[in-house]
Coordinates of C-alpha atoms in Angstrom, one line a residue:
X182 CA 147.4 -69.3 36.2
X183 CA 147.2 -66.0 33.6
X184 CA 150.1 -68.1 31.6
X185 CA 148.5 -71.6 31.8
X186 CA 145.5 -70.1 30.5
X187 CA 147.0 -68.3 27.6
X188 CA 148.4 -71.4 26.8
X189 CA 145.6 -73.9 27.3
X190 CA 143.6 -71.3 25.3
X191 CA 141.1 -70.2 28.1
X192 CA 142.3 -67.4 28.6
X193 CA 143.2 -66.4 25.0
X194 CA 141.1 -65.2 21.7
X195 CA 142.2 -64.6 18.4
X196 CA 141.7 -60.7 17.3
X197 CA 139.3 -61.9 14.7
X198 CA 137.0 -61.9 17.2
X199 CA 137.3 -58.6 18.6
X200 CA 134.4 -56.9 16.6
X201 CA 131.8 -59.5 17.5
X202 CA 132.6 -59.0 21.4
X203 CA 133.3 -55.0 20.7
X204 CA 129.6 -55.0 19.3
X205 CA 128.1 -56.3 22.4
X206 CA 129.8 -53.7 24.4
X207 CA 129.2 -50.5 23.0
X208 CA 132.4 -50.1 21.2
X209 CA 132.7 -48.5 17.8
X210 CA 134.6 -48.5 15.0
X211 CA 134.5 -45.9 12.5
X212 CA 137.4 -46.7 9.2
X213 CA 139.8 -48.6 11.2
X214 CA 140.1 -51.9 12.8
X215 CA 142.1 -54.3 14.8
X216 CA 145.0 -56.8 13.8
X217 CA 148.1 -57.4 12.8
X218 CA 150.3 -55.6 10.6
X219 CA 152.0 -57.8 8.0
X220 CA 155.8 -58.3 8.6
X221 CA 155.3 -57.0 12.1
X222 CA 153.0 -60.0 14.2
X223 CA 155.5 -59.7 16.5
X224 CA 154.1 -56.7 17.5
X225 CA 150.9 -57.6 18.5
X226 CA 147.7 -56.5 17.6
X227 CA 147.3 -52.9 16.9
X228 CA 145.0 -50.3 14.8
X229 CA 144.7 -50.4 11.7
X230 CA 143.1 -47.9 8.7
X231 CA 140.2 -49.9 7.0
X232 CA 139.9 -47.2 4.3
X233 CA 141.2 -43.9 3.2
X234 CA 141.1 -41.2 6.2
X235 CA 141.4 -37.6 6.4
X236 CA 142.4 -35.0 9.0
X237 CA 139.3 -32.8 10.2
X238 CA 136.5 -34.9 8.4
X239 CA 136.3 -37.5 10.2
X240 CA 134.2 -38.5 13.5
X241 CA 135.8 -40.7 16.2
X242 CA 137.7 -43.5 14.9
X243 CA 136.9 -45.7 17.9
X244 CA 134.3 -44.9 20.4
X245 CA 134.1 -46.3 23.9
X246 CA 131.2 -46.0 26.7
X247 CA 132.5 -45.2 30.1
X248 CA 131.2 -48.4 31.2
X249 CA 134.3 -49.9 29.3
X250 CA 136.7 -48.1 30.4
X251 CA 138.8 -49.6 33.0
X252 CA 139.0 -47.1 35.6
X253 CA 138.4 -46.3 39.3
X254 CA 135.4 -46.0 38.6
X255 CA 134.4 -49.2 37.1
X256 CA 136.2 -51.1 39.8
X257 CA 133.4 -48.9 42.1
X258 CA 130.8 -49.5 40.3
X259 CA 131.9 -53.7 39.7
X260 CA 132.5 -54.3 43.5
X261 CA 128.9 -52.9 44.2
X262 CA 127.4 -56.4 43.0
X263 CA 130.5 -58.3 43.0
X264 CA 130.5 -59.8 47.0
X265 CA 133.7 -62.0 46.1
X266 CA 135.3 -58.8 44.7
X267 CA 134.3 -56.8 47.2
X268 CA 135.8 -59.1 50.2
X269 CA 139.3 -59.2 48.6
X270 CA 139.4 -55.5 47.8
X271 CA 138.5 -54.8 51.7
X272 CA 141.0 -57.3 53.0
X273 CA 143.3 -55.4 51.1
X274 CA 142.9 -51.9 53.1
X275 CA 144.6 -49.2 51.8
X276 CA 146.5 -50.5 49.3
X277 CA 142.8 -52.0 47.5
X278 CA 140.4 -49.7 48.3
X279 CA 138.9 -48.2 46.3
X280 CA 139.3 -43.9 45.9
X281 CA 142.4 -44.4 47.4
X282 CA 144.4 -45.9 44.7
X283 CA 144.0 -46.5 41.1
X284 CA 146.7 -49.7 41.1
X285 CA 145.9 -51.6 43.3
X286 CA 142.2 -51.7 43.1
X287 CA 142.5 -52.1 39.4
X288 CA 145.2 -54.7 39.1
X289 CA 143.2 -56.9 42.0
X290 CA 140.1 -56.8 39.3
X291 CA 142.5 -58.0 35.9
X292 CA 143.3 -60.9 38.5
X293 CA 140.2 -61.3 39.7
X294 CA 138.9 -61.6 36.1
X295 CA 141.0 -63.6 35.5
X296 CA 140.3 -66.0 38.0
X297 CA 136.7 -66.1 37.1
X298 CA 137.9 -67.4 33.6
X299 CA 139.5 -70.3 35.0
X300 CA 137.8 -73.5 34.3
X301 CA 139.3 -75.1 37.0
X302 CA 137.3 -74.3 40.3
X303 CA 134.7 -76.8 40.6
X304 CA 133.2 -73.8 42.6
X305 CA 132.8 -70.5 41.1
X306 CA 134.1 -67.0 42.4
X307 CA 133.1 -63.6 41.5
X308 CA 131.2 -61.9 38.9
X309 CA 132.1 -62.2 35.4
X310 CA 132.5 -58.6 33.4
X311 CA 133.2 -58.1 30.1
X312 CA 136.9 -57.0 30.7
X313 CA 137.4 -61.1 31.8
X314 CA 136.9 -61.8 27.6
X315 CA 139.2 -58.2 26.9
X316 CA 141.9 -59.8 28.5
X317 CA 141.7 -63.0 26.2
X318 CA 142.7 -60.4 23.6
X319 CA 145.9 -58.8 25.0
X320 CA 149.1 -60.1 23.9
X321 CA 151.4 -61.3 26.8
X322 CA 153.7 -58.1 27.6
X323 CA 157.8 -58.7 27.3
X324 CA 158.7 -56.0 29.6
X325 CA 161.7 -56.3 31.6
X326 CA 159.8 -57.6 34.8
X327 CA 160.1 -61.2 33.0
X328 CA 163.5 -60.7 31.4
X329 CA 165.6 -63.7 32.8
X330 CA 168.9 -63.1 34.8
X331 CA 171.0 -63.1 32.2
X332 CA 169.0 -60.5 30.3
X333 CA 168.6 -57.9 33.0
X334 CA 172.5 -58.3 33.4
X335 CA 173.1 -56.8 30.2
X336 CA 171.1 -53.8 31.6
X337 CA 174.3 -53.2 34.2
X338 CA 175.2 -50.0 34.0
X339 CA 172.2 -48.3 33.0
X340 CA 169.8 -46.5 34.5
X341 CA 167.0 -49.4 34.0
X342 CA 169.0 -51.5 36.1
X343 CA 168.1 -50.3 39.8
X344 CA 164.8 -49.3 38.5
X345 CA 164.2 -52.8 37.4
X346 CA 165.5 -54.2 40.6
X347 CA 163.3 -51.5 42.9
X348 CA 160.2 -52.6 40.7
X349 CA 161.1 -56.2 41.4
X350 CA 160.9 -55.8 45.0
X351 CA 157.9 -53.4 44.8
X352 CA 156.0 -56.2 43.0
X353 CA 157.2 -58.7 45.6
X354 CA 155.8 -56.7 48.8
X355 CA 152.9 -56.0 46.2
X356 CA 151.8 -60.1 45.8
X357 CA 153.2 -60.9 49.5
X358 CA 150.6 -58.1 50.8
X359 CA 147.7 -59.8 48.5
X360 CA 148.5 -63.2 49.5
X361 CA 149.0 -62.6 53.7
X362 CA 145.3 -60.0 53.0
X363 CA 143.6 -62.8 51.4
X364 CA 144.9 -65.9 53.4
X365 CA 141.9 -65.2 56.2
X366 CA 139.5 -65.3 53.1
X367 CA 138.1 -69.2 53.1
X368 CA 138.0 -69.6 49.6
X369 CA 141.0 -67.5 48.8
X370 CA 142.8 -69.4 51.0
X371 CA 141.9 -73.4 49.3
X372 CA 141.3 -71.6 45.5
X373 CA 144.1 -69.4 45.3
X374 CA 146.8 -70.4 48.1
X375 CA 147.0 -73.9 48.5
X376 CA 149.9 -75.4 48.6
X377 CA 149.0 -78.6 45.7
X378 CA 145.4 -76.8 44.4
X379 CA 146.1 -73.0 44.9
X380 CA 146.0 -71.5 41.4
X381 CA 147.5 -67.5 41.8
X382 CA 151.5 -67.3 42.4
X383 CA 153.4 -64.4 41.6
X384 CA 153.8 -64.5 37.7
X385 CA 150.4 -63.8 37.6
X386 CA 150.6 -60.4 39.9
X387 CA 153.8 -59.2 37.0
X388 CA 151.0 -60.6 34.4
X389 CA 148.3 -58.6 35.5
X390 CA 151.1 -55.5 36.3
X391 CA 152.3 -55.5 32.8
X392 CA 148.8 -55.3 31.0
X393 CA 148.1 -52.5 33.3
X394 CA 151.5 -50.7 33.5
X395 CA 151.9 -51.0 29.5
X396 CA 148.4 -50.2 28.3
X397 CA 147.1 -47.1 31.1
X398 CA 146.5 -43.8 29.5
X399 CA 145.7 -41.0 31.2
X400 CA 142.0 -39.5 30.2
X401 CA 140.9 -36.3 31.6
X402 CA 138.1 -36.4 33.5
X403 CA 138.6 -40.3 34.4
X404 CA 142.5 -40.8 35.2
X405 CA 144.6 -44.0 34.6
X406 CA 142.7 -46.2 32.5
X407 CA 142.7 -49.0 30.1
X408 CA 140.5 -48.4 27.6
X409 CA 139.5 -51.5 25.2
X410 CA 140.6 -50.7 21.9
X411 CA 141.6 -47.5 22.5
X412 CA 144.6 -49.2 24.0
X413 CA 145.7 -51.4 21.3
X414 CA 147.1 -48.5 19.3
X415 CA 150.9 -48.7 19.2
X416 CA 153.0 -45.3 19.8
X417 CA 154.7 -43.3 17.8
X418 CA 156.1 -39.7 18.3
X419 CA 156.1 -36.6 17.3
X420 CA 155.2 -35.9 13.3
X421 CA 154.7 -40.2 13.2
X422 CA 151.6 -39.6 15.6
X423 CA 148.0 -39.8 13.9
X424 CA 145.8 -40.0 16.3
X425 CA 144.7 -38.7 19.7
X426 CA 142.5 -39.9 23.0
X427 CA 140.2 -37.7 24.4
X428 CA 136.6 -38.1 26.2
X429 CA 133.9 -36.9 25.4
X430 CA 130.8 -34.8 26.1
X431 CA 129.6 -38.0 27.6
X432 CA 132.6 -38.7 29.3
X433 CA 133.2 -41.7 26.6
X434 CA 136.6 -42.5 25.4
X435 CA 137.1 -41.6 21.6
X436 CA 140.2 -41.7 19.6
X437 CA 140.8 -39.0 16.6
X438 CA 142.5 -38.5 14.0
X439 CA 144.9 -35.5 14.1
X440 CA 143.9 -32.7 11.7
X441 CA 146.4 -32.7 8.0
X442 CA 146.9 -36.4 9.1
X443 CA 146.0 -38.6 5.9
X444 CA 146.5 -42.3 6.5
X445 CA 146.1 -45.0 3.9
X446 CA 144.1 -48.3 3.5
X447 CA 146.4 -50.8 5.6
X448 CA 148.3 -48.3 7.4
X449 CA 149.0 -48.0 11.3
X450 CA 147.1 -45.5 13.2
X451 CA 149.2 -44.8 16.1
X452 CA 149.0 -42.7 19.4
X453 CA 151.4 -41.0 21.7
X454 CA 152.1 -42.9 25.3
X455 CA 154.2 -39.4 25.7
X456 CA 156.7 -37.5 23.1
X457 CA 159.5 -36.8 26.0
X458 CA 159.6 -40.3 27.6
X459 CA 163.0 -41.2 27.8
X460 CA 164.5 -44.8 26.4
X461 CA 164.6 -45.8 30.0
X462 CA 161.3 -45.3 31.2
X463 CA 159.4 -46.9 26.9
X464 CA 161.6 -50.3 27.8
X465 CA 160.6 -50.2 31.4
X466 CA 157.1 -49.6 30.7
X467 CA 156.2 -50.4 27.2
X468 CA 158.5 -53.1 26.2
X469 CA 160.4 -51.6 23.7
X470 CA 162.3 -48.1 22.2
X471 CA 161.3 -46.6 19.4
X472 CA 163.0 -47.4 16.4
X473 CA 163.4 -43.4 15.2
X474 CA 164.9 -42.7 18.7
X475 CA 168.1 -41.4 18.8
X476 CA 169.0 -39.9 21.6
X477 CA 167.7 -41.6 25.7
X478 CA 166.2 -37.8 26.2
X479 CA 166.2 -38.4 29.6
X480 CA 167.2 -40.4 32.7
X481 CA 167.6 -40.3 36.3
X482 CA 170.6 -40.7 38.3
X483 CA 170.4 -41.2 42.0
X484 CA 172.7 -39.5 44.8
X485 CA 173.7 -39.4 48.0
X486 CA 174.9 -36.7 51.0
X487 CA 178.5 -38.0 51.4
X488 CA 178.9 -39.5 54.8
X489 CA 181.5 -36.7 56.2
X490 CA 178.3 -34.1 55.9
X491 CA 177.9 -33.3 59.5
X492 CA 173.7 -32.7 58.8
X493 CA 173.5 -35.7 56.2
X494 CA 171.0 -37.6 59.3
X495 CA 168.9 -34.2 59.5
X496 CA 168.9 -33.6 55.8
X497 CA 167.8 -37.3 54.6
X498 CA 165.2 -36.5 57.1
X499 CA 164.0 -33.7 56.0
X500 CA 164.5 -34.3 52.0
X501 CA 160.8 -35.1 50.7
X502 CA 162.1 -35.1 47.5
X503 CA 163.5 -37.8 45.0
X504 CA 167.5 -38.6 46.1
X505 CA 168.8 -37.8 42.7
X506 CA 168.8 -35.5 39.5
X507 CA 167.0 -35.6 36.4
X508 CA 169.3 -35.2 33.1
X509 CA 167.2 -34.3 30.1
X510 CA 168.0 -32.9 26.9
X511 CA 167.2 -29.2 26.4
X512 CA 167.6 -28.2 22.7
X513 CA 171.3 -28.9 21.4
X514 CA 172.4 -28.9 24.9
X515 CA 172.1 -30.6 28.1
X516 CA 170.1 -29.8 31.3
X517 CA 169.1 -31.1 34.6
X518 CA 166.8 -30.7 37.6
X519 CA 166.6 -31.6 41.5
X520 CA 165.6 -30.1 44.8
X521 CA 167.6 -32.6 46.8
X522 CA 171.2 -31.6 45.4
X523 CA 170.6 -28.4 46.9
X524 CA 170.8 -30.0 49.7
X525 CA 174.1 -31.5 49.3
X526 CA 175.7 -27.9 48.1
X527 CA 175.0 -26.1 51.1
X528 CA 175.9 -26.3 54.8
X529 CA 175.9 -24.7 58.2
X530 CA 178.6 -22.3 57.5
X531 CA 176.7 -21.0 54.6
X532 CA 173.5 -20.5 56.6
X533 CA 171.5 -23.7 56.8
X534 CA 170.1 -24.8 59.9
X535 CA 168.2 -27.5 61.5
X536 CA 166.2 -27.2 65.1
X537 CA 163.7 -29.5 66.7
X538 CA 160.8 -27.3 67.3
X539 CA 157.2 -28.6 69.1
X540 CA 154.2 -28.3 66.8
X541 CA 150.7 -27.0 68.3
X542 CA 149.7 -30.4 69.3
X543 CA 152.8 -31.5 71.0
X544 CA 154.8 -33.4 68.7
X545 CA 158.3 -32.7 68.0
X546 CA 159.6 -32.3 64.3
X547 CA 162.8 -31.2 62.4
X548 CA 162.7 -27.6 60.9
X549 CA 165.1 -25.9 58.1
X550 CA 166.0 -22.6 57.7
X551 CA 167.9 -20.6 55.5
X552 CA 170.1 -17.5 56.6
X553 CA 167.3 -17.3 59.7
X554 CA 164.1 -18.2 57.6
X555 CA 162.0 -20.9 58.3
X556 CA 161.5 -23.1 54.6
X557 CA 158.7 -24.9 54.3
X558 CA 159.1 -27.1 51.7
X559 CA 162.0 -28.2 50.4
X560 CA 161.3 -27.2 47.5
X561 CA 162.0 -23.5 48.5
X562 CA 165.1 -23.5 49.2
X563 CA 166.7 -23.3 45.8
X564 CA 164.3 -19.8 45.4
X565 CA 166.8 -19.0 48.5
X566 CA 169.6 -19.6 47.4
X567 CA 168.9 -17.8 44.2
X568 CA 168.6 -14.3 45.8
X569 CA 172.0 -15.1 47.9
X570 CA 174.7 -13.1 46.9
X571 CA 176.8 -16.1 46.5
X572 CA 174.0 -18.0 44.1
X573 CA 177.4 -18.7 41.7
X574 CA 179.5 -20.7 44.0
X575 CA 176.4 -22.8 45.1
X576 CA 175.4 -23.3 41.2
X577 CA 179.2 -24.3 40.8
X578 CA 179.1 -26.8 44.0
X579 CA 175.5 -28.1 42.1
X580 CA 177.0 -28.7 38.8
X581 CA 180.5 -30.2 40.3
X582 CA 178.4 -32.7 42.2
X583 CA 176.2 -33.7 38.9
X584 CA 179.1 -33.8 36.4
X585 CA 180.9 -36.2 39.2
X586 CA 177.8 -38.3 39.2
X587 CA 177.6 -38.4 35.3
X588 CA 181.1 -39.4 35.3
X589 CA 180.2 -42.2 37.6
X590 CA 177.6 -43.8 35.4
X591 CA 179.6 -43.2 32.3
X592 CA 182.7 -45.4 34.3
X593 CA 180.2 -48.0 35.1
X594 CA 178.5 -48.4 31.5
X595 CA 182.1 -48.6 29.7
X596 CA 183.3 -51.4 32.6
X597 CA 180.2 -53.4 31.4
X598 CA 180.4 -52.5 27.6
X599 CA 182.4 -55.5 26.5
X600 CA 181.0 -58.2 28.3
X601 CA 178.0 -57.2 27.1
X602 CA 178.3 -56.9 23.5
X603 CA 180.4 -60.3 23.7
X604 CA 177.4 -61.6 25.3
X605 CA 175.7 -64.6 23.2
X606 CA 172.5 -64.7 22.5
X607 CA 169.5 -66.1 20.4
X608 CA 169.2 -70.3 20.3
X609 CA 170.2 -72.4 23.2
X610 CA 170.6 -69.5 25.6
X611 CA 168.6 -67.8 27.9
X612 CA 168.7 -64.4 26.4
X613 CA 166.3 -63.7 23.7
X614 CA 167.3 -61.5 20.6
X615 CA 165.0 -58.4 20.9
X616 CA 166.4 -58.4 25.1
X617 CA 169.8 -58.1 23.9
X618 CA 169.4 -55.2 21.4
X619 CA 167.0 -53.3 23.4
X620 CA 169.6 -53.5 25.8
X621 CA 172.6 -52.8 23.7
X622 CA 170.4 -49.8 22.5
X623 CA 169.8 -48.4 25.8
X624 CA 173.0 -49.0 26.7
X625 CA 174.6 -46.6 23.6
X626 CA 171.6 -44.3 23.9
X627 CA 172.2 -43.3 27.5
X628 CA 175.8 -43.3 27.1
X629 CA 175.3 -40.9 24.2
X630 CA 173.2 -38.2 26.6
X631 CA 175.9 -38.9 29.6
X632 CA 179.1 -38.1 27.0
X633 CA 177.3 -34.7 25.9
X634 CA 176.1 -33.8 29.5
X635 CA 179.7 -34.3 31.1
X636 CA 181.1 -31.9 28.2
X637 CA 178.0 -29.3 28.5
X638 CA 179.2 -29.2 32.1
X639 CA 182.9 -29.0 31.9
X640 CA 181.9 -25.7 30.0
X641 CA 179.2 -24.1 32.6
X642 CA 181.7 -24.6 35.0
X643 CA 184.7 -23.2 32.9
X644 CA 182.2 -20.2 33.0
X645 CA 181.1 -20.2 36.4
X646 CA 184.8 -19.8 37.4
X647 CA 185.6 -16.6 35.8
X648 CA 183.0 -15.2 38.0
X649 CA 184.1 -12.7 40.7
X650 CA 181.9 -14.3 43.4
X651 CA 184.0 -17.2 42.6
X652 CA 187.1 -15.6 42.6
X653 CA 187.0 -14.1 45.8
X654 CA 185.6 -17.0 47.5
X655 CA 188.4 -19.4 46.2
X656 CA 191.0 -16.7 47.0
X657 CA 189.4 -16.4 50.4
X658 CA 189.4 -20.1 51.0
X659 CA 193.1 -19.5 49.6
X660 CA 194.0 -17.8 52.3
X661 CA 192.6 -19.4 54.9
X662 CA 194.4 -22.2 54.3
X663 CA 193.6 -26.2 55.0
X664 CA 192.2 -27.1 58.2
X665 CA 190.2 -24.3 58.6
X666 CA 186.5 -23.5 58.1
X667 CA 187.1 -22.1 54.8
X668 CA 189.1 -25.2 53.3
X669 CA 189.7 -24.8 49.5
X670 CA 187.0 -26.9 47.4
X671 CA 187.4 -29.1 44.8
X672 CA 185.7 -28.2 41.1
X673 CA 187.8 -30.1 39.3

């Protein structure tokens, strides 16, 4: 439906007349406006400096009531004399209600909106709101959810790739949950799900996904929002930023300009989606890396308790924490994060236990301890382990078990290097140009961040052997000999 409109025209408007329907809403301009940069249309629409503007003097550059700002609370206040609205959102249950979640009751109203644009229903549905003529303005989004097959190939190796294929699936149960919710709605079920008539499949859910997912900002006082206007601004980081959202005393969205920022007639005044955001996460979200970038500044690699770990059942069951590490760059150097690989670095012979214990009503539940105290969260534990005397053979075990991993993804980006620089592209293939060197540049960016964090850790653990703790442990297990408790581990 979303791209049937957009091509049919009812469901698209040319940015030209943005101010005319900004006007009617309560949303200001003040020395900047919307539209295309020249040489850069592919772009989309973004904002624009319609005059000379200086740091410090000047007041908001756009400034948007909180009745326009697509949050929570608009979805509240639109499903109080919306009846249509309000019967999806409730067959929804937790998922679309509203207070519970910001996602799913917002992305239900961009389709709903939607929907009420269509002209096709000889019958109407729901309660037009201004947001149904915002979303005539919004270019259609080229994230990686609507890459083809052969473009998300090229992303083997990298860490987009599982994250692209769990978001695919996420956005499956997502649509399959709306559609089997709303089935037992009359209307929904001849307007939307018919077999020959219905008009919503599951493009529309990535359509309506994408607008959201590439265009929310966080505002304090509000949460995730899309805010119109606000959110055409394009990013740009660090000294490249030159302006800032913020609310208001009102609680209206405004967007400033940073002090000592001086932007020209015709220039780009751009915003910050985050300055650390990692190559991975802008092309999974946003559509696109930054061309300054040089580095991926971060990623996340998965792991997993090897299957010969005689508590790997109890810890999975315990671990409330993401299975993986996060690798991020720290200065000139590499550095990384987790709770769970704790997990992995420690066992019963170094003090952790499991026990079933009964709870004060009744139930039974799985309880870890370290050297005989109870840890509540797992999240503790590594405070534990820090005060152990032996806190350098676990940090050693911890940084064997992440170089390993780092090795592991580097192995499976060079196996896939070739085919996917050889891969053609462009004109009579299904592989678009911008898909392929996004791609290629992820690719070279994360492999760039894995090279440096497998050498940073072949030195912390060159150090973390000459310490004593080490060396009496490794002699120990020495000693012992193989077979025994103590066999002789590998931090090679």
């Amino acid at each position: 439906m979303i791209r049937r409109g957009r091509k049919e025209g009812w469901l698209k408007l040319p940015t030209s007349a943005l101010p005319a329907w900004s006007a009617m809403n309560n949303i200001t301009y003040n020395g900047v406006k919307i539209g295309h940069l020249p040489g850069y249309e592919d772009r989309g629409s973004t904002v624009i400096a319609a005059r000379y503007l200086n740091g410090g003097e000047e007041a908001p550059l756009i400034h948007v009531s909180r009745d326009m700002v697509l949050s929570l609370e608009l979805v509240h206040d639109h499903a109080k004399s919306d009846q249509d609205f309000r019967e999806v959102i409730a067959a929804l249950g937790e998922f679309g209600r509203v207070g519970e979640t910001s996602r799913g009751a917002i992305l239900t109203f961009i389709l709903m909106q939607a929907f009420t644009a269509c002209p096709m229903p000889s019958k109407k549905r729901g309660v037009t709101h201004p947001f149904s003529e915002y979303i005539k303005f919004l270019p259609e989004e080229l994230l990686p959810t609507f890459w083809s097959e052969s473009e998300r190939a090229l992303l083997i190796g990298t860490t987009l790739r599982p994250a692209l294929e769990a978001k695919m699936k996420s956005l499956y149960r997502e649509f399959d949950l709306l559609r089997a919710s709303t089935k037992q709605i009359s209307w929904c079920r001849d307007l939307w799900w018919d077999e020959i008539e219905g008009l919503i499949d599951y493009d529309d859910w990535k359509q309506c996904d994408a607008m959201y997912r590439s265009r929310a900002l966080e505002f304090p006082g509000i949460g995730d929002s899309m805010v119109a206007g606000i959110d055409m601004a394009n990013h740009a980081s660090g000294e490249m930023t030159g302006a800032l959202y913020e609310t208001d005393s009102n609680g209206d969205a405004i967007l400033l300009l940073l002090d000592q920022k001086h932007i020209g007639p015709g220039d780009e005044v751009t915003i910050t989606y985050g300055d650390k955001k990692g190559a991975c996460e802008m092309l999974f979200s946003y559509g696109f890396i930054e061309d300054s970038m040089t580095s991926a500044r971060e990623m996340f690699l998965d792991l997993e308790i090897p299957d010969d770990d005689p508590l790997k059942r109890a810890k999975n069951a315990i671990a409330t924490t993401a299975p993986g590490f996060r690798l991020y760059e720290d200065h000139n150097a590499t550095s990384w994060e987790s709770d769970y690989v704790w997990l992995i670095c420690v066992n019963e012979e170094d003090g952790l236990r499991f026990q079933i214990v009964q709870s004060i009503d009744g139930d039974q539940e799985l309880q870890i301890s370290w050297q005989g105290k109870e840890i509540d969260d797992i999240q503790l534990l590594r405070p534990q382990l820090l005060e152990d005397a032996r806190w350098d053979i676990f940090q050693l075990r911890a940084v064997t078990v992440i170089q390993s991993r780092v090795e592991s993804q580097l192995l499976s980006l060079s196996e896939t290097d070739d085919k996917a620089i050889s891969t053609t592209y462009g004109e009579n293939t299904s592989i678009r140009p911008k898909a392929y060197s996004d791609a290629l540049k992820l690719r070279s960016l994360e492999r760039k961040l894995l090279e440096q964090a497998y050498e940073n850790f072949e030195q912390q653990k060159s150090q973390l052997l000459q310490s004593d703790t080490v060396h009496q442990y490794l002699a120990s297990a020495a000693r012992e000999g193989p077979g025994d408790e103590g066999d002789e581990e590998d931090f090679s």
